[in-house]
Coordinates of N, CA and C in Angstrom, one line a residue:
X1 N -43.3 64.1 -13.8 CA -43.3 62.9 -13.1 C -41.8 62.4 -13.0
X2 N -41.6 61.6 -11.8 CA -39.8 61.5 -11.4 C -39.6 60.4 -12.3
X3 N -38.3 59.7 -12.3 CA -38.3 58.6 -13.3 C -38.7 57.3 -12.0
X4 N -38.5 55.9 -12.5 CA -38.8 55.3 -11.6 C -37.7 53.8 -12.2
X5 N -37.1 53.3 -11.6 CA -36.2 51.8 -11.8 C -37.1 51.1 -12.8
X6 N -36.5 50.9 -14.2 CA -37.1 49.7 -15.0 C -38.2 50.7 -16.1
X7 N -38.2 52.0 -15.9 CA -38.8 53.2 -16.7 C -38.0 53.3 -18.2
X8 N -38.2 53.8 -18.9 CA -37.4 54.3 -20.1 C -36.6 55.0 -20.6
X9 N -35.7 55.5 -20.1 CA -34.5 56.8 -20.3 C -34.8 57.6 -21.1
X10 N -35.3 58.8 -20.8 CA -35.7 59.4 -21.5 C -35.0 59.7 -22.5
X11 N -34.7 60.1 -24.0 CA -33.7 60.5 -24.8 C -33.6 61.9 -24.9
X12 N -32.0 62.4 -25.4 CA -32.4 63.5 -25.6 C -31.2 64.5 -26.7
X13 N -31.1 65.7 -27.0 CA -30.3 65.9 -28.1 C -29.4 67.6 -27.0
X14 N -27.9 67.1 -27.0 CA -27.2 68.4 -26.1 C -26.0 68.5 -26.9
X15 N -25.3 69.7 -26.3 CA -24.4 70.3 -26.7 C -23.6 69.7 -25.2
X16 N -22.5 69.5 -25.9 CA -21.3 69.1 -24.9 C -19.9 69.0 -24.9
X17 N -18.9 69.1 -24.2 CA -17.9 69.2 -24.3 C -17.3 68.5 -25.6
X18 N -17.7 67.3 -25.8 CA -17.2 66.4 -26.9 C -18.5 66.9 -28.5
X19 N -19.2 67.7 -28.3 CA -19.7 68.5 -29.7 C -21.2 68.0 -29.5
X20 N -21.8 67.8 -30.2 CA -23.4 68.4 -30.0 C -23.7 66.5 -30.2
X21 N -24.7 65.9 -29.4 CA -25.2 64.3 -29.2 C -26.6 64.5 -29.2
X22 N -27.0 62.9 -29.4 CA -28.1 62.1 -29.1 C -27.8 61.3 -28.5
X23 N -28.3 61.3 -26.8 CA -28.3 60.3 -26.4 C -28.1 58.8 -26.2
X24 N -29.0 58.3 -27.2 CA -29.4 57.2 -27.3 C -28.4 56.7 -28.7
X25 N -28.5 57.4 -29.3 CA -27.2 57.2 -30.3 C -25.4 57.5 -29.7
X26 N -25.6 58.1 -28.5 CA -23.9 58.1 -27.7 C -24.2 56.4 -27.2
X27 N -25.2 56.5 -26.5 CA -25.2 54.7 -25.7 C -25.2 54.1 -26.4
X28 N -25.4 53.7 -27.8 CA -25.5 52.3 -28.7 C -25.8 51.8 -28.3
X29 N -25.2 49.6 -28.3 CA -25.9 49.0 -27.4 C -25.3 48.9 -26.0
X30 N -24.7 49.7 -25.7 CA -23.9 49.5 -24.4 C -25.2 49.8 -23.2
X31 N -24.1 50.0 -22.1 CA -24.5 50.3 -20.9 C -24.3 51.8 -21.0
X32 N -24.9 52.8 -19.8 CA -24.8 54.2 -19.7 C -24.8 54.8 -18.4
X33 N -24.0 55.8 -17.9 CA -23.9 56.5 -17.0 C -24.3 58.1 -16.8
X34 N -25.3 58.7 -16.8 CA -25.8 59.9 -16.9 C -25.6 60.6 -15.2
X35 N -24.6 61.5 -14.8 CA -24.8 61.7 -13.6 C -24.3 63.5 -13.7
X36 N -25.1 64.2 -12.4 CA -25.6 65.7 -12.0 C -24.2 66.0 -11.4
X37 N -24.0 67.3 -11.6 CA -23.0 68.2 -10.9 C -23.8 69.3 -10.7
X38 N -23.8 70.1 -9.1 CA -24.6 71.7 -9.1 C -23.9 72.5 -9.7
X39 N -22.8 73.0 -10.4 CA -22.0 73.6 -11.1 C -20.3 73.7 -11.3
X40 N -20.5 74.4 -12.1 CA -18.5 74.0 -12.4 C -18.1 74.7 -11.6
X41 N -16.7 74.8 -11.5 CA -15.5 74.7 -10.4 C -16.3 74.9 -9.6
X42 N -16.9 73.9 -8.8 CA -17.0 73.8 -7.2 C -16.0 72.5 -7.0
X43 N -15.9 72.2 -5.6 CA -14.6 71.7 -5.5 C -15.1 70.3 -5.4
X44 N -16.2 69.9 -4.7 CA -16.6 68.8 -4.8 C -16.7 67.8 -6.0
X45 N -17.1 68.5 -7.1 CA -17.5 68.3 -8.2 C -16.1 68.2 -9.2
X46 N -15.1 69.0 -9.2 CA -13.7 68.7 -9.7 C -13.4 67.0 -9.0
X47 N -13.4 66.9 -8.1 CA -12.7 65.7 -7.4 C -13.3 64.5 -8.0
X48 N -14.7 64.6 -8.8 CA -15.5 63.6 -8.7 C -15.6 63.3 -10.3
X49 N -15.5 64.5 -10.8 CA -14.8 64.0 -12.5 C -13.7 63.8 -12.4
X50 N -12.5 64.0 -11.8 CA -11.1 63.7 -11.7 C -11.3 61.8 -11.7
X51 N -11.9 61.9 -10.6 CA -12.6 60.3 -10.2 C -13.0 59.4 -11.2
X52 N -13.7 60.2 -12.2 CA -14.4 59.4 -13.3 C -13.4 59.2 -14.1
X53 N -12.8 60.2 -14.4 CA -12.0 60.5 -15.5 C -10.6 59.0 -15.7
X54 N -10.3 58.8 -14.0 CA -9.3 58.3 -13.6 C -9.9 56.7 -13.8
X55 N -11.3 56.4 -13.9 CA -11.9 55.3 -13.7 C -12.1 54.6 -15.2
X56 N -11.8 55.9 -16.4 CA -12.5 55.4 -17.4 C -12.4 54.3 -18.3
X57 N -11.2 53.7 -18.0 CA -10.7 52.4 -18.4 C -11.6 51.3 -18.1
X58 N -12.3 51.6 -16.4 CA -12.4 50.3 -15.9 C -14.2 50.5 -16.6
X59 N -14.8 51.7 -16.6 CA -15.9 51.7 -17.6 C -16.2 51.4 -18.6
X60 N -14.7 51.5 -19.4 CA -15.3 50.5 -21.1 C -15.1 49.4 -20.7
X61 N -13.9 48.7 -19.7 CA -13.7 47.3 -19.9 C -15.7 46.8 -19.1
X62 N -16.4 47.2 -18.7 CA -17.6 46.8 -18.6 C -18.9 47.5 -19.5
X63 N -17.9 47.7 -20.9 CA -19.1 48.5 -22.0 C -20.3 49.3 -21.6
X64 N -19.4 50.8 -20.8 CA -20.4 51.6 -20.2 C -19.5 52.8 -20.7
X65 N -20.7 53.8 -20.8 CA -20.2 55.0 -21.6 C -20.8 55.9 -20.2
X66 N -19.8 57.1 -19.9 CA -20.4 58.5 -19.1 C -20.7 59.0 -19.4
X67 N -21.4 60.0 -18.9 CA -21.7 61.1 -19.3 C -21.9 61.7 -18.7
X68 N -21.8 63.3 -18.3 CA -22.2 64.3 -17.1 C -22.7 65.4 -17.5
X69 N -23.8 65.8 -16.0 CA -24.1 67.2 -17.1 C -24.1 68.1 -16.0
X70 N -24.4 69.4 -16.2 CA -24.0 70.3 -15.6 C -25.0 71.5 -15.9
X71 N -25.4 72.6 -15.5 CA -26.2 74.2 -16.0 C -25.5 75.4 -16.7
X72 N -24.3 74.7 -16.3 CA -23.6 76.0 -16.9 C -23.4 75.7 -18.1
X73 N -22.7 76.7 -18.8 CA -22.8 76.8 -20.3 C -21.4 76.4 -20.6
X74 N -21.2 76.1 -22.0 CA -20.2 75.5 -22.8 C -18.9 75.5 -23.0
X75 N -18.5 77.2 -23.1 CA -16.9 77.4 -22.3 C -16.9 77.7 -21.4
X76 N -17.6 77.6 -20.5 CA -17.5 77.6 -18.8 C -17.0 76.0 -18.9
X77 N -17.5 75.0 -19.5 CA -17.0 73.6 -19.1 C -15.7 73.5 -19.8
X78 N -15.6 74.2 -20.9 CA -14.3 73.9 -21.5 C -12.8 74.7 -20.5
X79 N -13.3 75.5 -19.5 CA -12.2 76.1 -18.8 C -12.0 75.1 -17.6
X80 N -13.1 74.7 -17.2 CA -13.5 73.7 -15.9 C -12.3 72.6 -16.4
X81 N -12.6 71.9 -17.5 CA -11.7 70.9 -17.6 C -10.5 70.4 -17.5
X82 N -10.0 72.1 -17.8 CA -8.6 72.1 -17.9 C -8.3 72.3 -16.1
X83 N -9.0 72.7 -15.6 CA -8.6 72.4 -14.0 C -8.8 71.5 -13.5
X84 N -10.0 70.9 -14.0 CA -10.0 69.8 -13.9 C -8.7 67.9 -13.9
X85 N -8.2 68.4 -15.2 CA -7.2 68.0 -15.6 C -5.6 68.1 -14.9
X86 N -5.8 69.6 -14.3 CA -4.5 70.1 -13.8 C -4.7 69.3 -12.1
X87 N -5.5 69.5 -11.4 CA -5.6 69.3 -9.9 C -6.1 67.9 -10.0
X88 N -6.3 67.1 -10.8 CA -6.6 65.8 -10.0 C -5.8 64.8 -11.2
X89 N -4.8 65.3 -11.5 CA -3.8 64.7 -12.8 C -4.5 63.6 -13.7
X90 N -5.3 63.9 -14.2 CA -6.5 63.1 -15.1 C -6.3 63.8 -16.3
X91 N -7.4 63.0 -17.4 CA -7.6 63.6 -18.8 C -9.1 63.3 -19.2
X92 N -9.9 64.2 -18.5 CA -11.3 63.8 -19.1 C -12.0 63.7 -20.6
X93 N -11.8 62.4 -20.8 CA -12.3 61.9 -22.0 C -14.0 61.6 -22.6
X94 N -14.5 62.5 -21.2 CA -16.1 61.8 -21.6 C -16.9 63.0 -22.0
X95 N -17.6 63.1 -21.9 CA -18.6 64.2 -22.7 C -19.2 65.1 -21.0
X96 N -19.2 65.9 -20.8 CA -19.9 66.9 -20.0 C -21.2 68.1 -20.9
X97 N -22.3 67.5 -20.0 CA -23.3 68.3 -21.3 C -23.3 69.5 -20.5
X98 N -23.6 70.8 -21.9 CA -24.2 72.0 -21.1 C -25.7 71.8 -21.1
X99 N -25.9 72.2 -19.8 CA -27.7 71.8 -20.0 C -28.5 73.2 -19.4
X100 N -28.1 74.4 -19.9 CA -28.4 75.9 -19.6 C -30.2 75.9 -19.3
X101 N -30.4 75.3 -20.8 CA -31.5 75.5 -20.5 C -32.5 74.3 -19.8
X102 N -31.8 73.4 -18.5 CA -31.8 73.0 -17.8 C -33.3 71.4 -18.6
X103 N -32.8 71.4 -19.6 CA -33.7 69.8 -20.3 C -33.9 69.3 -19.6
X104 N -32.3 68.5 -19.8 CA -31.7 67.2 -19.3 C -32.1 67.1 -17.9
X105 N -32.0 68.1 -16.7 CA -32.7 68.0 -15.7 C -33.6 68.1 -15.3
X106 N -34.3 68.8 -15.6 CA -35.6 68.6 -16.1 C -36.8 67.2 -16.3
X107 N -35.9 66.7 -17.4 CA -36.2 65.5 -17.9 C -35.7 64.5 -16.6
X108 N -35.2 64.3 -16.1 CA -34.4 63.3 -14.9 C -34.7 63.5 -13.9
X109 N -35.6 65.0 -13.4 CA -36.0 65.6 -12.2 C -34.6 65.4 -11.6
X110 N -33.4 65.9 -11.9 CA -32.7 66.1 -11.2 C -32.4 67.6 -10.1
X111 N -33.4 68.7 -10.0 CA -33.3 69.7 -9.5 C -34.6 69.1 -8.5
X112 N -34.2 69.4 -7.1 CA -35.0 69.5 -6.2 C -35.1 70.1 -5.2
X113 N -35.8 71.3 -5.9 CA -36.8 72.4 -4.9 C -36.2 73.0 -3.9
X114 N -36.6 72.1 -3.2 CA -36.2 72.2 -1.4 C -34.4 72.2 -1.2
X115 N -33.8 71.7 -2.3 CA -32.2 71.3 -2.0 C -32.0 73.0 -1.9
X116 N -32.3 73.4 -3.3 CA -31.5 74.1 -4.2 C -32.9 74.4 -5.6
X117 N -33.0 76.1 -6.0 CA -33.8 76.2 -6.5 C -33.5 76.1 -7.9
X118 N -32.0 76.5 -8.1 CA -31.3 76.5 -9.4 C -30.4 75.2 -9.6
X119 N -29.9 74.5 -9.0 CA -28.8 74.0 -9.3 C -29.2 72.2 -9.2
X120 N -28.6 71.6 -9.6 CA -28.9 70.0 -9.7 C -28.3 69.1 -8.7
X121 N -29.3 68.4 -8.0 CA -28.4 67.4 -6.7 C -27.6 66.7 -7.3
X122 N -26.6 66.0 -7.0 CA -26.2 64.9 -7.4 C -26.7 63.5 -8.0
X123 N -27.2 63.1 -9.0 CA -28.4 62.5 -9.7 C -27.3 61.6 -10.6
X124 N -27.6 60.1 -10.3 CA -26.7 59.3 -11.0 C -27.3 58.1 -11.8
X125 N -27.5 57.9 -12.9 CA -28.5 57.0 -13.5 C -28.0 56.2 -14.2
X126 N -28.1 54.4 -13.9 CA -27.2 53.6 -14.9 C -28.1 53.1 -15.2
X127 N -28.3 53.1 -16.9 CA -29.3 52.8 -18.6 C -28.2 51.3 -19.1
X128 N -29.1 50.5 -18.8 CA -29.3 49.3 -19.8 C -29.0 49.4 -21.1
X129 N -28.4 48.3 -21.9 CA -28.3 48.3 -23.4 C -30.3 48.4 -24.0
X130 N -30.9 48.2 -23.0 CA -33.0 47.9 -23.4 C -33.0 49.3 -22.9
X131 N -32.3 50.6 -23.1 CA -32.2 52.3 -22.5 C -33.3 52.0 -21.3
X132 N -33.3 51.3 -20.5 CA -34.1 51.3 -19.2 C -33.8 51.5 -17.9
X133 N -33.9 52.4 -16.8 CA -33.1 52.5 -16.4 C -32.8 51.2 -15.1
X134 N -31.5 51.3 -14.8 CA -31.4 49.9 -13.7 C -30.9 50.4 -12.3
X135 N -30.4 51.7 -12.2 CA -30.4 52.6 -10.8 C -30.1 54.0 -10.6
X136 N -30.7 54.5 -9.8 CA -30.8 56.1 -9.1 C -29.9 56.0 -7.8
X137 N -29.0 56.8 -8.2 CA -28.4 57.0 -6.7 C -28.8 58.7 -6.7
X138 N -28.8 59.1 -5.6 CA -29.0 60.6 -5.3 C -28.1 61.2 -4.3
X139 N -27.2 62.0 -4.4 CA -26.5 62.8 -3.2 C -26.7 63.7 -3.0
X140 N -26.6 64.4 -1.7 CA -26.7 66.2 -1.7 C -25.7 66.7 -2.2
X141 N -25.6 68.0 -2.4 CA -24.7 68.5 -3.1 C -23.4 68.2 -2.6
X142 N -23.4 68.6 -1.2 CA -22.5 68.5 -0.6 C -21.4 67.3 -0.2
X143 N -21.9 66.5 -0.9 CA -21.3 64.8 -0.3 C -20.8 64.6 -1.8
X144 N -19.6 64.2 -2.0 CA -19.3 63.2 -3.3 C -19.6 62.2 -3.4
X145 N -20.1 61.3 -4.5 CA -20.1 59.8 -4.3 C -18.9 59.0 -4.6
X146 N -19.2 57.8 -4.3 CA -18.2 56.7 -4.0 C -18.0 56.1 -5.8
X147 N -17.0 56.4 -6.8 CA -17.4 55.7 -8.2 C -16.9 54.2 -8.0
X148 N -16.4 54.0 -6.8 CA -15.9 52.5 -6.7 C -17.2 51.8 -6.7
X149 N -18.2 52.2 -6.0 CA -19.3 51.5 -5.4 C -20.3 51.5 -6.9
X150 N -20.3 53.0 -7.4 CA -20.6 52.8 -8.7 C -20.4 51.6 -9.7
X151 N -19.3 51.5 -9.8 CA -18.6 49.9 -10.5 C -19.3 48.7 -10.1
X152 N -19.0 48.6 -9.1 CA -19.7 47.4 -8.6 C -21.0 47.2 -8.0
X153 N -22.0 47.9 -8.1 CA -23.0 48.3 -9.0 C -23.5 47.7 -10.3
X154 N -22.3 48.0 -10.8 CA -22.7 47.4 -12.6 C -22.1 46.5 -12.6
X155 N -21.1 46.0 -12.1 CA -20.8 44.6 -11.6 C -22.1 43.5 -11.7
X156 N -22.9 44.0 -10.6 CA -23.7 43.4 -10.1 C -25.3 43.4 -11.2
X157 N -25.4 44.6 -11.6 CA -26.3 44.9 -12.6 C -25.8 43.8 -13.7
X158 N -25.0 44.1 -14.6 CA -24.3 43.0 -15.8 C -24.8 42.0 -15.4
X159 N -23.9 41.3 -14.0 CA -24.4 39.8 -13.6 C -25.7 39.1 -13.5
X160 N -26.6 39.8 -12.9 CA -27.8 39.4 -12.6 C -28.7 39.8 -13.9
X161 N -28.2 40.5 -14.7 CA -29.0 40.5 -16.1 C -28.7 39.1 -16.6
X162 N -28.0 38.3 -16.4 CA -27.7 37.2 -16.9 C -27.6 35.9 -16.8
X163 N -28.3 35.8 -15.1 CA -28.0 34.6 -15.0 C -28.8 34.8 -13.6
X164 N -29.3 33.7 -13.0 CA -30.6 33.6 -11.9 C -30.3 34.1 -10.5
X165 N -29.7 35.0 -10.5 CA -28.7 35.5 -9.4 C -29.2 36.8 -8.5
X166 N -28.9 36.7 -7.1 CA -28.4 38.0 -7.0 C -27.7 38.3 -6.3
X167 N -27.0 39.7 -5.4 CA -25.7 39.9 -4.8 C -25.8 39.7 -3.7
X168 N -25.3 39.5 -2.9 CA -25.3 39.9 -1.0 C -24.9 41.3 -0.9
X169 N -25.3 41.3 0.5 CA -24.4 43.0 0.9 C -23.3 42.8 0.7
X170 N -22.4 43.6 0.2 CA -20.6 44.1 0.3 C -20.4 43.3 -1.0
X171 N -21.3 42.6 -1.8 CA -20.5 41.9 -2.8 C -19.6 42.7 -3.6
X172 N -18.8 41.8 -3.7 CA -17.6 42.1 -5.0 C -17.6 41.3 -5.7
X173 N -17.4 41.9 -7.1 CA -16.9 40.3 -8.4 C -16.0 39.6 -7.8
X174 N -16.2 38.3 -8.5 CA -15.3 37.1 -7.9 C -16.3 36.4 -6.4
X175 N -16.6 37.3 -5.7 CA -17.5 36.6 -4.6 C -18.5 35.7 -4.5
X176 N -19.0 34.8 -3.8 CA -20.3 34.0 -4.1 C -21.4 34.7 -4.2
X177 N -22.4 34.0 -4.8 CA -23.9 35.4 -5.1 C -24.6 34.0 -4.4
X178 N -26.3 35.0 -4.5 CA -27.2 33.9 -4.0 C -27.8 33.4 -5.3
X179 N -28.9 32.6 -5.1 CA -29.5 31.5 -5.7 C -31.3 32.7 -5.6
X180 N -31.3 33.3 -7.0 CA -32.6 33.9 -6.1 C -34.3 32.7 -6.2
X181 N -34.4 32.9 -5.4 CA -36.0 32.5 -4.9 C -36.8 31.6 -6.0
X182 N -36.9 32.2 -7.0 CA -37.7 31.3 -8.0 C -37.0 30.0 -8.7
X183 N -35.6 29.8 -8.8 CA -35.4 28.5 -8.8 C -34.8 27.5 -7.3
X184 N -35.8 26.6 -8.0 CA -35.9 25.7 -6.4 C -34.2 24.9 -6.3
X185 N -33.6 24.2 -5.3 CA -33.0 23.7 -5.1 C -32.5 22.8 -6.0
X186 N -33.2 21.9 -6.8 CA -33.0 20.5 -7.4 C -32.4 21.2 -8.5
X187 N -33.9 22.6 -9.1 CA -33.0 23.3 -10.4 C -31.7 23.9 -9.9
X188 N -31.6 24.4 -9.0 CA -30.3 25.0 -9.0 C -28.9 24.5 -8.7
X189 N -28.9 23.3 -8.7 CA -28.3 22.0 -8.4 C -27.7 21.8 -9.9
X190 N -28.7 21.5 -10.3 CA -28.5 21.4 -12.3 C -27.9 22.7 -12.9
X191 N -28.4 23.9 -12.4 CA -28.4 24.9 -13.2 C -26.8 25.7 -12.8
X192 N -26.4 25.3 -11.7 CA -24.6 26.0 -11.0 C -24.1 24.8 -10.9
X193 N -23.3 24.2 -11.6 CA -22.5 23.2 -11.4 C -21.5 22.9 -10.7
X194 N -21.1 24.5 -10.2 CA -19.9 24.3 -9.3 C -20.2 24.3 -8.3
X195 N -21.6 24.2 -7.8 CA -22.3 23.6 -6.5 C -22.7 25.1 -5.4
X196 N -24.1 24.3 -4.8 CA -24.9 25.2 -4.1 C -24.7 24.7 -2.8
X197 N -24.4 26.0 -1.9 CA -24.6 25.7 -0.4 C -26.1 26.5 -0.2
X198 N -26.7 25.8 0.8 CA -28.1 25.5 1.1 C -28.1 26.2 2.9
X199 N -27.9 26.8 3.1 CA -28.2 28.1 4.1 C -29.0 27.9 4.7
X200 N -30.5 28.3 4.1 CA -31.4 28.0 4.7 C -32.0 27.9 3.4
X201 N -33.2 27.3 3.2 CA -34.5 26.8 2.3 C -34.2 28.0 0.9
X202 N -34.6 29.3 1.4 CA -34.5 30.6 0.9 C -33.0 31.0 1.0
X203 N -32.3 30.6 1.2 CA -30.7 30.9 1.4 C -29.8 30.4 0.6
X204 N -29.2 30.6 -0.6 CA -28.2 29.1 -1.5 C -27.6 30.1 -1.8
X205 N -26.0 29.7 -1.3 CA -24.9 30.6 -2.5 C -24.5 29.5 -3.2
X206 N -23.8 30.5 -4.2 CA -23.3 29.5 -5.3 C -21.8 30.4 -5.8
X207 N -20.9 29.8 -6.3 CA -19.6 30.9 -6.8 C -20.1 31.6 -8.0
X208 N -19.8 32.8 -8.4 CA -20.2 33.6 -9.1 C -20.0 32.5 -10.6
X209 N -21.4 32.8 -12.0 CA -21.2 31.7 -12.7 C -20.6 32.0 -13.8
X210 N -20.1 33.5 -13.7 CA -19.1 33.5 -15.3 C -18.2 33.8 -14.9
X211 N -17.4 32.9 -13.8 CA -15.8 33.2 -13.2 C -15.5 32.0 -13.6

């Protein structure tokens, strides 16, 4: 059965570039990033750990840990990296699992059928400090994703874990958020003190409230 938004991350125990893990004990209480590659040196997939690799600053400063996984086996990733490293001038610091005997995908339904019989779509899952998960993005193999949009994502995820909120399209941190639905006007008056614009009834921004 596939997973589903607000489900339980599944746990699980791999071998990986950074030495043999548990899951759930790599995420502590943080946040988590579990995301598919269809195999090593393809080119798509270099560019997109170069990507990660290059981002990983801005991932702890939002207490989220990566992770990647992959089918192939263990010094296949350990050769990968170093090209990795060479063509996209990065230093991949996160864990890449070998997942041969295909668990982890397994477990995340990341292999689908019709794509590809052997190999894993692009499968991106961001895990809660409660290991639940808070979103699925999916690409075809062929398409790389955007890790900017990833960020702000958890941007958005962090925020609205916290406070009565939610984002607009295109939001960026720093931007005004809405006022979501279950608190009425009068509370939300009391509740954002740097003041609500009133849109329509169902409409209230407010400036983001931990800026």
């Amino acid at each position: 059965m596939s997973l589903r938004l607000g489900d339980i991350a599944p746990n699980f125990q791999a071998k990986t570039t950074a030495g043999d893990i548990d899951f759930y004990e790599f995420l502590g209480n943080g946040w988590g990033i579990l995301f598919s590659h269809p195999a090593d040196y393809t080119p798509v997939c270099t560019t997109e750990l170069g990507k990660t690799a290059l981002l990983q600053e801005e991932f702890a400063k939002r207490n989220v840990k990566v992770l990647a996984v992959s089918v192939d086996p263990l010094d296949k990733h350990l050769g990968w990296v170093k090209d990795i490293n060479e063509t996209q001038n990065c230093n991949v610091g996160f864990p890449i699992i070998a997942d041969e005997d295909r668990n982890v995908a397994t477990l995340y339904d990341m292999i689908h059928p019709n794509a590809s019989e052997t190999f894993t779509v692009r499968s991106l899952f961001v895990i809660g400090p409660d290991k639940k998960v808070k979103l699925m993005i999916t690409y075809p193999a062929s398409t790389g994703r955007n890790f900017y949009e990833v960020l702000r994502v958890v941007d958005s995820l962090q925020l609205t874990a916290n406070y009565s909120v939610a984002t607009p399209a295109d939001w960026k941190e720093g931007e005004d958020v809405i006022v979501v639905p279950a608190v009425s006007t009068d509370d939300a008056i009391k509740k954002f003190p740097k003041g609500v614009k009133v849109v329509k009834p169902y409409l209230r921004y407010t400036p983001q409230p931990n800026k």
